[in-house]
Amino acid sequence: MIRIRLNGLGGGREVGLLHTDVWRWNGTGWQGLNEQQADFTRGEEEYSVSIPAEPGLYRVDYSLKPWDTVSLLDVEDEADLRATALHPAPFKLKDGMRWGYINDEGKTVIEPRFEYAEEFQENGLAIVQINGHSSLIDSNGREKVKPVYLFIAPFSEGRAVVSDDKGYFLIDEAGKALTSKRYDYLNSLQEGRALYYTGSDDGKAQYGYLDRQGQEVIPAAYEDAGDFMDGTALVKVAASEFALIDPEGRVQHAYPYPYVGSRGDGMLAYQAAENGKYGYLRMDGTVAIQPQFTSALPFIEGRAVINMAENYNNAYGLIDKQGRVVIPAQYYDVQQLGEGRVALGNPLFPEQPYRGSSYVIADAETGRILNTHPLLGVNNYSKGLASVYDAMETYFIDKSGARASQPPVLPGSGALSFSGHLIRADVDQRTSYYNRVGKQVWRQNVVIPLKSPFSVIEKKYKPHHNYLVYYPVVEGIFSSEISKQVNDKLRQLSLAENAGGGSGSEEFSYTGDFNVSFFRKHLLVMELSGYNFPFGAAHGMPSRIYVHINLRNGKFYNLSDLFKPGSKYVEKLSEIVGKQIANDPQYSYVFPGEYKGISANQPFYVDEAALYLYFAPYEIGPYAAGFPTFRIPYAEIMGLISTEGEFWQSFH
């Protein structure tokens, strides 16, 4: 395929949605070819279409759909938004996925160089991932804290929790460590206190609190504890002994019950007897609602979600602070969304409730159902709007439960959220940004340029909401026959054809994606990843395939193609991997005696410096270890490599 640029369509101004179709003259009439993807235009970009690399007469039809005129969202605190804002944005590049930052106009202002990037915080710092470690940058992209931490939590009250291989501790906004030692775990600062726990000699965790200077102001003397809220914290002193303490550790109220918890709105869930029913206490310890529920969630806005079903089944409803029923306990799921609204859910398939629920919106004060349109996903309300999705689209609803006038409305499943002056859309595992009138200002790229004439185009396959695959199409291969063979195989390997094409009644969900991991000379290496989740299982099973394609002749290489014919590469590589398992502490998770060497067709990938061999989850290690991977520098095996062979020469 060849990409042809369409110049001058925007005329230097924003015009809207560009849609193109390509036709070819077959001697008697125009034959429609592959439908092109619609592009949101901004007038300054270059737009293009793809045509076959074959002689012929072609025609390109295009249409420009203007933006609909819509009203701006009435935002009460609009004046509090920053005049300029930066927004994290993912880019697919020829060396994999990288995150950078865009401004309100969709222009890249911090180049994509991070493995992941989060929103900027009020202090002007953002958490990013670099080489598997967390770092802090400012709005100019400068590192304020080096990427030396395994984890950095968002700042709270001028402090952030971080961790390294020794444990958790607090830092200030300059990155200075405040705690003199590491903790087994540490919560973010709340009302001047940070909850920590540390293991004791008898193996039990003990909880205490730090102040914002990192000093232990309340010793680790509790069996369990929660964050401070409204000047107090709930702690477990001993068996059947709970208490409410102040910031100095002084007891305000004591609760002699087997369980006290789920604190909220001045109420505490409790059990009067071990493994008994749940009720609610007032903060002073008096009984507000007698035990009668099989589970009791925290009160929010004067109401709480409770469960009346026995034997770990679901029959959820809503009560007020007097214990009166607001919504009968007959739903599989009840979610409090804030602003006086709740979502009521029942299974899509009653005999298989683990396959998900369908939700309607109700008034939390009266219990009246406001909108019965089936929703598959709901989020909390903010400023009168909540992001939802149904079987077809993602959009906002208002407090009536109906579709709001606030755009955008996007095909697919996901969530919309406000990011400064923009609306961020994370739909069908792709990110885009819109302004408040619904005009798209940025979207994740679907073209990955390599080196002229080669590029990789992202295509989407989604026959129903439980099956989603993004698969690659390689463009620029000179021979149309080779191009078709390569792209047909990529589509097949990506499970993007004759798979998941049913009505959605399959017993699993599947997502697939790809990344370019390496490109040099005329060797293209791509990772094809997938995740199959059988409904009702504890977890799904990930998959990973690396393909190595010669873009000149279309050949897909195997591991054996890298080595000299007759060489004992299997034995040598098996020995190297075995030594790494035995001597490198990072492989301590490998099951003893499970590794027995590699196979001749061992899964692998290459880059400019090394060969990588990997195993599937559970193959030699636990599921949590993912894909155990072993790096072997070429210098260590150069005597075995066929340096005159086609595979090696394709990237040297």
XYZ file of C-alpha atoms in Angstrom:
652
model
C 0.000 0.000 0.000
C 1.041 3.615 -0.625
C -0.043 6.607 1.461
C -1.028 9.699 -0.526
C -1.103 13.058 1.264
C -4.186 15.237 0.810
C -2.932 18.795 0.951
C -4.891 21.970 1.508
C -8.153 20.461 2.746
C -8.126 22.372 5.995
C -7.290 25.740 4.462
C -5.465 26.721 7.620
C -8.557 26.587 9.797
C -10.401 24.026 11.855
C -12.995 22.316 9.702
C -14.333 19.253 11.476
C -14.528 15.583 10.564
C -12.796 14.401 7.374
C -14.087 11.165 5.811
C -12.455 9.664 2.714
C -13.242 6.780 0.331
C -10.962 5.351 -2.366
C -12.271 4.016 -5.708
C -10.505 2.232 -8.571
C -11.564 2.141 -12.255
C -12.029 -1.483 -13.326
C -12.671 -0.711 -16.997
C -16.443 -0.487 -16.739
C -17.048 1.426 -13.540
C -15.669 2.573 -10.180
C -14.997 -0.170 -7.626
C -14.888 0.779 -3.950
C -11.724 -0.233 -2.112
C -10.967 -0.334 1.588
C -12.853 2.240 3.607
C -10.523 4.810 5.116
C -10.608 5.852 8.735
C -12.291 9.152 9.532
C -9.894 11.850 10.705
C -10.692 14.786 12.918
C -9.061 17.729 11.171
C -7.454 20.820 12.625
C -6.289 22.512 9.425
C -2.572 22.339 10.200
C -2.058 18.599 9.880
C -1.321 16.510 6.805
C -4.060 14.027 5.937
C -3.620 10.972 3.796
C -5.310 7.951 2.231
C -3.981 4.493 1.391
C -4.083 3.038 -2.122
C -2.653 -0.244 -3.478
C 0.889 -0.100 -4.862
C -0.402 -1.149 -8.285
C -0.838 0.813 -11.535
C -4.361 2.046 -12.181
C -6.769 4.960 -12.133
C -7.899 5.916 -8.649
C -10.405 8.395 -7.268
C -10.566 9.839 -3.748
C -13.887 11.138 -2.434
C -13.882 13.184 0.752
C -16.468 14.940 2.854
C -16.070 17.502 5.598
C -18.643 17.354 8.367
C -18.790 20.654 10.284
C -18.875 20.696 14.050
C -22.309 20.794 15.565
C -23.055 23.923 17.526
C -23.517 23.014 21.174
C -23.587 24.992 24.368
C -20.651 25.098 26.737
C -20.917 23.162 29.972
C -21.807 25.464 32.818
C -18.861 25.000 35.143
C -19.199 26.838 38.426
C -15.486 26.947 39.178
C -14.322 27.684 35.622
C -12.304 30.632 36.966
C -10.305 28.229 39.096
C -9.089 26.264 36.072
C -5.595 27.042 34.930
C -5.342 29.252 31.864
C -3.000 26.678 30.379
C -2.959 23.005 31.242
C -1.008 19.952 30.249
C -2.657 16.619 29.624
C -1.012 13.158 29.517
C -1.224 11.577 26.068
C -0.069 8.166 24.728
C 1.755 7.875 21.396
C 2.508 4.717 19.442
C 6.051 5.027 18.085
C 8.486 2.757 16.321
C 10.084 1.910 19.650
C 6.801 1.130 21.425
C 4.204 3.065 23.394
C 5.428 6.335 24.929
C 3.594 9.030 26.867
C 4.030 12.775 26.587
C 1.908 15.853 27.293
C -0.289 18.051 25.125
C -1.770 21.501 25.776
C -5.371 22.651 25.466
C -4.965 23.053 21.706
C -3.747 19.482 21.273
C -0.135 20.442 20.544
C 2.644 18.285 21.973
C 4.587 20.319 24.539
C 6.484 17.549 26.348
C 7.738 14.953 23.904
C 6.602 11.347 24.365
C 9.456 9.672 26.232
C 7.762 8.132 29.281
C 6.462 4.601 29.776
C 3.444 6.113 31.528
C 2.388 9.606 32.586
C -0.210 10.882 35.043
C -2.087 14.181 35.329
C -0.237 17.203 36.709
C -1.067 17.846 40.345
C -1.881 21.164 42.019
C 1.776 21.598 43.003
C 2.824 21.560 39.333
C 4.386 18.092 39.475
C 3.420 14.943 37.576
C 4.288 11.292 38.198
C 5.881 9.530 35.213
C 7.439 6.123 34.603
C 10.982 5.832 33.211
C 12.719 2.464 32.800
C 10.283 0.801 35.164
C 10.734 3.394 37.916
C 8.704 6.392 39.061
C 9.867 9.977 38.723
C 8.479 13.498 39.166
C 8.652 16.154 36.442
C 7.601 19.810 36.249
C 5.540 21.428 33.499
C 8.685 21.954 31.411
C 9.400 18.220 31.447
C 12.404 18.591 33.764
C 13.025 15.849 36.301
C 12.459 17.154 39.831
C 12.873 13.701 41.374
C 15.058 11.097 39.689
C 13.498 7.790 38.537
C 14.760 5.769 41.475
C 11.490 4.738 43.127
C 9.345 1.663 42.549
C 6.248 3.719 43.326
C 5.203 7.335 43.951
C 1.689 8.151 45.202
C -0.048 11.456 44.432
C 0.834 14.290 46.822
C -1.462 14.888 49.766
C -0.949 17.832 52.107
C 2.459 18.526 50.592
C 3.774 15.003 51.042
C 3.974 11.890 48.852
C 4.389 8.239 49.763
C 7.190 6.533 47.816
C 8.747 3.103 47.928
C 12.037 1.493 47.009
C 13.296 -2.060 47.474
C 13.590 -1.423 51.229
C 10.061 -0.178 51.917
C 7.798 2.875 52.072
C 8.516 6.411 53.300
C 7.473 10.059 52.878
C 9.052 12.746 50.688
C 8.328 16.467 50.395
C 7.741 18.365 47.142
C 11.494 18.813 46.669
C 11.968 15.037 46.789
C 13.620 15.079 50.217
C 13.069 11.937 52.327
C 11.372 12.816 55.619
C 11.204 9.472 57.401
C 14.262 8.015 59.041
C 13.308 4.420 58.271
C 11.289 2.321 55.836
C 7.856 0.887 56.578
C 6.112 -2.245 55.345
C 3.324 0.018 54.129
C 2.360 3.679 54.405
C -0.843 5.520 53.491
C -0.988 9.080 52.165
C -1.207 11.955 54.647
C -4.749 12.712 55.837
C -5.401 15.568 58.278
C -1.728 15.680 59.230
C -1.390 11.964 59.922
C -0.133 9.107 57.734
C -1.136 5.563 58.668
C 1.717 3.038 58.632
C 2.146 -0.564 59.533
C 5.116 -2.693 60.273
C 5.496 -6.408 60.949
C 6.158 -7.560 64.506
C 8.276 -10.461 65.739
C 5.212 -12.708 66.000
C 4.279 -12.009 62.370
C 1.345 -9.704 63.146
C 1.057 -6.298 61.505
C 0.909 -3.335 63.884
C -0.430 0.068 62.915
C 0.555 3.584 63.947
C 0.699 7.130 62.563
C 3.354 9.561 61.316
C 3.034 13.352 61.257
C 3.880 15.422 58.154
C 7.528 15.652 59.293
C 7.763 11.871 59.162
C 7.886 11.410 62.940
C 6.044 8.566 64.686
C 3.527 10.536 66.750
C 1.263 7.552 67.494
C 3.180 4.298 68.063
C 2.426 1.100 66.153
C 0.161 -0.397 68.810
C -3.021 -1.260 66.906
C -4.099 -4.485 65.222
C -5.887 -2.493 62.523
C -6.515 1.179 61.800
C -7.986 3.646 59.306
C -7.169 7.121 58.037
C -8.123 10.254 59.965
C -11.459 11.784 58.996
C -13.102 14.797 60.640
C -10.441 14.861 63.360
C -10.620 11.209 64.428
C -9.543 7.751 63.288
C -11.024 4.308 63.940
C -8.560 1.729 65.311
C -8.690 -1.861 66.521
C -6.970 -2.101 69.887
C -7.475 -5.837 70.459
C -10.030 -8.571 69.819
C -13.545 -7.119 70.361
C -12.039 -3.756 71.273
C -12.296 -0.849 68.826
C -11.807 2.842 69.523
C -12.039 6.286 68.014
C -8.831 8.277 68.653
C -7.784 11.904 68.152
C -4.547 13.015 66.376
C -2.601 12.541 69.623
C -3.825 8.985 70.101
C -6.276 9.806 72.896
C -9.395 7.624 72.979
C -12.608 9.531 72.306
C -15.008 6.572 72.233
C -14.617 2.814 72.782
C -16.614 0.083 71.035
C -16.645 -3.406 72.664
C -17.776 -5.397 69.619
C -16.248 -8.155 67.455
C -16.262 -5.859 64.429
C -16.565 -2.116 63.886
C -15.835 -0.457 60.555
C -17.261 0.931 57.299
C -17.175 4.440 58.713
C -18.966 7.282 56.988
C -21.336 10.201 57.531
C -21.139 9.925 61.335
C -22.065 6.235 61.396
C -20.166 2.973 61.920
C -21.147 -0.489 60.713
C -20.752 -3.111 63.446
C -21.432 -6.718 64.487
C -22.813 -7.392 67.948
C -21.811 -11.061 67.750
C -18.929 -12.859 66.062
C -19.874 -13.598 62.425
C -23.308 -12.131 63.108
C -25.471 -9.666 61.221
C -24.414 -6.046 60.693
C -26.009 -2.894 62.056
C -24.876 0.694 62.597
C -23.561 2.661 65.575
C -23.462 6.378 66.086
C -20.016 7.816 66.758
C -20.714 7.959 70.508
C -21.265 4.176 70.522
C -25.044 4.158 70.825
C -26.923 1.824 68.511
C -28.584 3.607 65.591
C -29.751 0.566 63.577
C -29.958 -2.916 65.055
C -27.950 -5.723 63.341
C -30.017 -7.242 60.525
C -27.862 -7.083 57.363
C -25.458 -9.596 55.847
C -23.230 -6.689 54.764
C -23.296 -2.961 55.422
C -21.380 -0.336 53.463
C -20.503 3.201 54.672
C -23.127 5.924 54.828
C -22.799 8.559 52.090
C -25.091 11.589 51.831
C -27.315 10.155 54.574
C -27.819 6.732 52.978
C -26.058 3.374 52.975
C -26.011 0.316 50.733
C -26.902 -2.891 52.576
C -27.251 -6.569 51.629
C -30.042 -8.814 52.899
C -29.111 -12.050 51.080
C -27.764 -15.087 52.897
C -24.977 -17.469 51.855
C -22.861 -14.802 50.151
C -25.547 -14.008 47.583
C -26.516 -10.513 46.457
C -29.708 -8.691 47.427
C -28.643 -5.074 47.797
C -30.774 -2.076 48.670
C -30.517 1.400 50.205
C -31.489 2.636 53.676
C -31.487 6.017 55.442
C -30.020 6.836 58.863
C -33.195 5.719 60.623
C -32.949 2.306 58.959
C -35.907 2.973 56.681
C -35.823 1.279 53.287
C -35.304 3.748 50.448
C -34.675 1.119 47.759
C -35.758 -2.487 48.409
C -32.962 -5.039 48.808
C -33.543 -6.836 45.511
C -30.625 -5.800 43.306
C -27.441 -7.635 42.484
C -25.505 -4.361 42.716
C -26.206 -0.870 44.064
C -23.681 1.916 43.541
C -23.908 5.328 45.174
C -22.899 7.841 42.490
C -23.043 11.041 44.555
C -25.253 14.101 44.134
C -28.283 12.115 45.268
C -28.148 9.433 42.604
C -27.602 5.660 42.624
C -27.158 2.986 39.973
C -29.207 -0.195 40.357
C -27.774 -3.261 38.664
C -29.004 -6.749 37.845
C -27.158 -9.468 35.886
C -27.279 -9.467 32.113
C -27.556 -13.246 32.380
C -29.301 -14.200 35.652
C -27.779 -17.698 35.690
C -24.296 -16.217 35.102
C -24.102 -13.013 37.182
C -20.322 -12.861 36.819
C -20.777 -11.802 33.184
C -21.709 -8.275 34.193
C -24.748 -6.204 35.050
C -27.148 -3.807 33.394
C -27.813 -0.595 35.367
C -30.599 1.962 35.678
C -30.419 5.318 37.478
C -32.509 6.116 40.566
C -33.039 9.002 42.981
C -31.214 8.135 46.220
C -33.621 10.136 48.352
C -36.927 8.756 47.090
C -35.851 5.517 45.386
C -37.694 6.527 42.215
C -36.185 5.055 39.057
C -35.369 7.922 36.704
C -34.205 6.201 33.553
C -34.558 2.567 32.554
C -32.214 2.647 29.547
C -29.780 -0.256 30.197
C -26.266 0.931 31.014
C -23.274 -1.411 31.147
C -20.936 0.952 33.002
C -21.510 3.966 35.268
C -19.256 6.504 37.015
C -19.862 8.987 39.829
C -21.592 12.298 39.294
C -19.591 15.533 39.213
C -21.200 18.929 38.625
C -24.441 17.303 37.554
C -22.944 14.875 35.030
C -21.890 11.223 35.107
C -19.988 9.291 32.448
C -21.698 6.059 31.337
C -21.676 3.573 28.497
C -24.248 1.223 27.033
C -23.913 -1.529 24.431
C -23.067 1.011 21.733
C -21.717 4.334 23.048
C -19.987 6.272 25.833
C -21.516 9.608 26.875
C -22.612 11.829 29.767
C -25.960 11.593 31.530
C -27.524 14.382 33.599
C -29.238 14.063 36.969
C -32.478 12.994 35.315
C -30.598 9.888 34.134
C -31.077 10.890 30.506
C -28.364 11.530 27.945
C -26.921 14.987 28.617
C -26.496 17.714 25.995
C -22.817 17.903 26.940
C -20.723 16.240 24.192
C -18.918 14.141 23.161
C -20.782 10.924 22.350
C -18.345 8.210 21.273
C -18.851 4.703 19.910
C -17.433 2.060 22.247
C -17.083 1.361 25.963
C -15.167 3.564 28.380
C -15.249 6.744 30.423
C -15.209 10.505 29.980
C -13.550 12.757 32.549
C -12.759 16.445 32.901
C -9.107 17.444 32.528
C -8.797 21.196 33.034
C -10.549 22.871 30.114
C -10.711 19.610 28.170
C -12.665 16.376 28.348
C -10.581 13.232 28.304
C -12.069 10.156 26.639
C -10.704 6.694 27.439
C -12.876 4.557 25.191
C -12.152 1.092 23.800
C -8.655 1.322 25.329
C -7.742 4.456 23.343
C -7.349 8.036 24.567
C -8.568 11.253 22.977
C -9.326 14.807 24.137
C -12.210 17.155 23.360
C -12.957 20.742 24.236
C -16.160 21.668 26.051
C -18.146 22.102 22.816
C -17.253 18.570 21.771
C -14.569 19.354 19.189
C -11.773 16.823 19.185
C -8.402 18.478 19.784
C -6.241 15.343 19.994
C -6.482 11.603 19.491
C -4.086 8.713 19.781
C -2.279 8.150 16.486
C -3.272 5.286 14.204
C -0.249 5.589 11.895
C 3.206 4.569 13.154
C 5.784 5.932 10.697
C 8.893 3.790 10.330
C 11.173 4.820 7.492
C 9.917 5.750 4.052
C 8.106 4.004 2.465
C 7.171 1.862 5.457
C 4.568 2.531 8.134
C 2.247 0.521 10.358
C -1.465 1.329 10.427
C -3.700 0.444 13.354
C -7.000 -1.245 12.543
C -9.838 -2.154 14.893
C -11.932 -5.320 15.077
C -14.880 -5.275 17.490
C -17.752 -7.602 16.585
C -19.394 -7.012 20.001
C -18.621 -5.368 23.335
C -16.833 -8.425 24.783
C -14.343 -8.725 21.938
C -11.903 -5.976 20.956
C -8.716 -6.302 18.907
C -6.369 -3.685 17.508
C -4.242 -5.261 14.804
C -1.433 -3.942 12.570
C -1.400 -3.409 8.818
C 2.050 -2.858 7.295
C 2.137 -0.374 4.432
C 4.912 0.332 1.947
C 5.745 -3.252 0.923
C 6.463 -3.006 -2.810
C 4.763 -6.232 -3.887
C 1.005 -6.210 -3.416
C 1.038 -10.015 -3.204
C 3.644 -10.052 -0.428
C 1.829 -7.201 1.300
C -1.399 -9.180 1.334
C 0.327 -12.309 2.628
C 2.028 -10.380 5.449
C -1.084 -8.501 6.524
C -3.352 -11.526 6.281
C -1.026 -13.395 8.614
C -0.821 -10.471 11.063
C -4.598 -10.275 11.194
C -4.815 -14.020 11.782
C -2.170 -13.988 14.531
C -3.959 -11.061 16.169
C -7.179 -13.149 16.313
C -8.986 -10.436 14.385
C -10.856 -12.669 11.991
C -13.322 -15.526 12.433
C -12.975 -15.087 16.177
C -15.339 -13.509 18.637
C -17.720 -12.833 15.805
C -20.799 -14.170 17.531
C -23.594 -12.353 19.280
C -21.648 -11.746 22.463
C -22.901 -14.923 24.146
C -19.417 -16.475 24.270
C -18.133 -17.641 27.640
C -15.169 -15.248 27.632
C -14.054 -11.733 26.809
C -10.967 -10.968 24.750
C -8.825 -7.899 24.141
C -5.862 -7.740 21.789
C -3.352 -5.040 20.916
C 0.055 -4.547 19.345
C 3.198 -2.438 19.565
C 6.206 -1.928 17.366
C 9.114 -3.033 19.546
C 12.041 -2.741 17.106
C 12.686 -1.531 13.561
C 16.040 -1.402 11.842
C 17.052 -1.588 8.196
C 14.241 -3.791 6.847
C 13.468 -5.898 9.951
C 10.228 -5.051 11.746
C 9.574 -6.618 15.159
C 6.079 -6.292 16.613
C 4.543 -7.525 19.831
C 1.016 -8.926 19.517
C -0.569 -9.146 22.962
C -3.883 -10.515 24.138
C -5.922 -11.168 27.259
C -8.545 -13.914 27.392
C -10.855 -13.755 30.413
C -13.214 -16.735 30.903
C -16.312 -15.415 32.672
C -16.325 -16.492 36.292
C -12.586 -17.211 36.451
C -10.327 -15.730 39.117
C -8.283 -14.046 36.402
C -7.694 -14.164 32.681
C -4.721 -15.481 30.738
C -2.431 -13.085 28.880
C -0.704 -14.019 25.630
C 2.274 -12.545 23.823
C 3.670 -13.176 20.358
C 6.614 -11.381 18.772
C 6.737 -11.410 14.991
C 9.964 -10.694 13.062
C 9.177 -9.620 9.486
C 11.536 -8.913 6.603
C 9.804 -6.023 4.829
C 11.613 -6.764 1.574
C 10.485 -10.345 1.065
C 7.733 -10.724 3.669
C 9.393 -13.591 5.530
C 8.506 -14.249 9.176
C 11.632 -15.447 11.025
C 11.900 -18.207 13.600
C 14.527 -18.492 16.319
C 16.487 -21.074 14.325
C 16.915 -18.597 11.449
C 19.298 -16.563 13.583
C 21.840 -19.368 13.972
C 24.218 -21.338 11.795
C 22.801 -24.570 10.370
C 23.737 -27.503 12.568
C 24.832 -25.320 15.500
C 23.892 -26.468 18.978
C 22.151 -23.197 19.804
C 19.410 -24.905 21.853
C 21.939 -26.447 24.235
C 23.970 -23.237 24.552
C 20.978 -20.964 25.124
C 19.521 -23.450 27.613
C 22.783 -23.360 29.553
C 22.881 -19.546 29.611
C 19.290 -19.260 30.810
C 19.908 -21.916 33.450
C 22.875 -19.963 34.832
C 20.818 -16.763 34.988
C 18.098 -18.558 36.950
C 20.664 -20.014 39.344
C 22.710 -16.851 39.904
C 20.473 -13.832 39.377
C 18.207 -12.982 42.376
C 15.585 -11.447 40.061
C 14.693 -14.999 38.947
C 14.213 -16.369 42.458
C 10.509 -16.853 41.657
C 11.221 -19.675 39.146
C 9.676 -22.920 40.366
C 12.448 -25.250 41.618
C 13.156 -27.982 39.098
C 10.602 -26.652 36.600
C 13.098 -25.187 34.126
C 14.424 -27.922 31.864
C 15.869 -25.871 29.038
C 14.482 -24.043 26.026
C 12.869 -25.501 22.929
C 14.033 -25.133 19.337
C 11.101 -22.815 18.647
C 11.315 -20.948 21.967
C 9.382 -17.629 21.975
C 11.860 -14.794 21.455
C 12.486 -11.277 20.207
C 15.541 -9.265 19.212
C 16.770 -5.707 19.341
C 20.003 -4.059 18.244
C 22.037 -5.460 21.141
C 20.578 -8.724 22.402
C 18.373 -11.761 22.010
C 15.513 -12.194 24.463
C 13.917 -15.536 25.350
C 10.672 -15.674 27.292
C 8.200 -18.133 28.798
C 4.434 -18.010 29.268
C 2.825 -17.465 32.700
C 2.829 -20.631 34.838
C 5.347 -22.286 32.499
C 8.321 -21.957 34.852
C 7.037 -19.465 37.417
C 3.888 -18.147 39.108
C 1.207 -16.196 37.290
C 2.243 -12.984 39.053
C 5.696 -13.200 37.426
C 4.140 -12.573 34.022
C 6.383 -13.622 31.139
C 9.799 -14.598 32.569
C 12.291 -13.040 30.135
C 16.038 -13.624 29.754
C 18.377 -11.216 27.969
C 21.350 -12.708 26.106
C 23.778 -10.192 24.536
C 24.880 -11.100 21.025
C 28.515 -10.924 22.152
C 27.884 -13.966 24.347
C 26.663 -16.140 21.458
C 28.321 -14.585 18.411
C 30.029 -17.831 17.481
C 26.640 -19.459 16.944
C 24.992 -16.645 14.976
C 24.812 -16.883 11.192
C 26.106 -13.373 10.517
C 25.861 -13.965 6.765
C 22.332 -15.312 7.085
C 19.226 -13.503 5.928
C 17.814 -12.901 9.418
C 20.975 -11.254 10.780
C 21.520 -9.269 7.606
C 17.954 -7.932 7.717
C 18.921 -5.635 10.610
C 22.724 -5.296 10.163
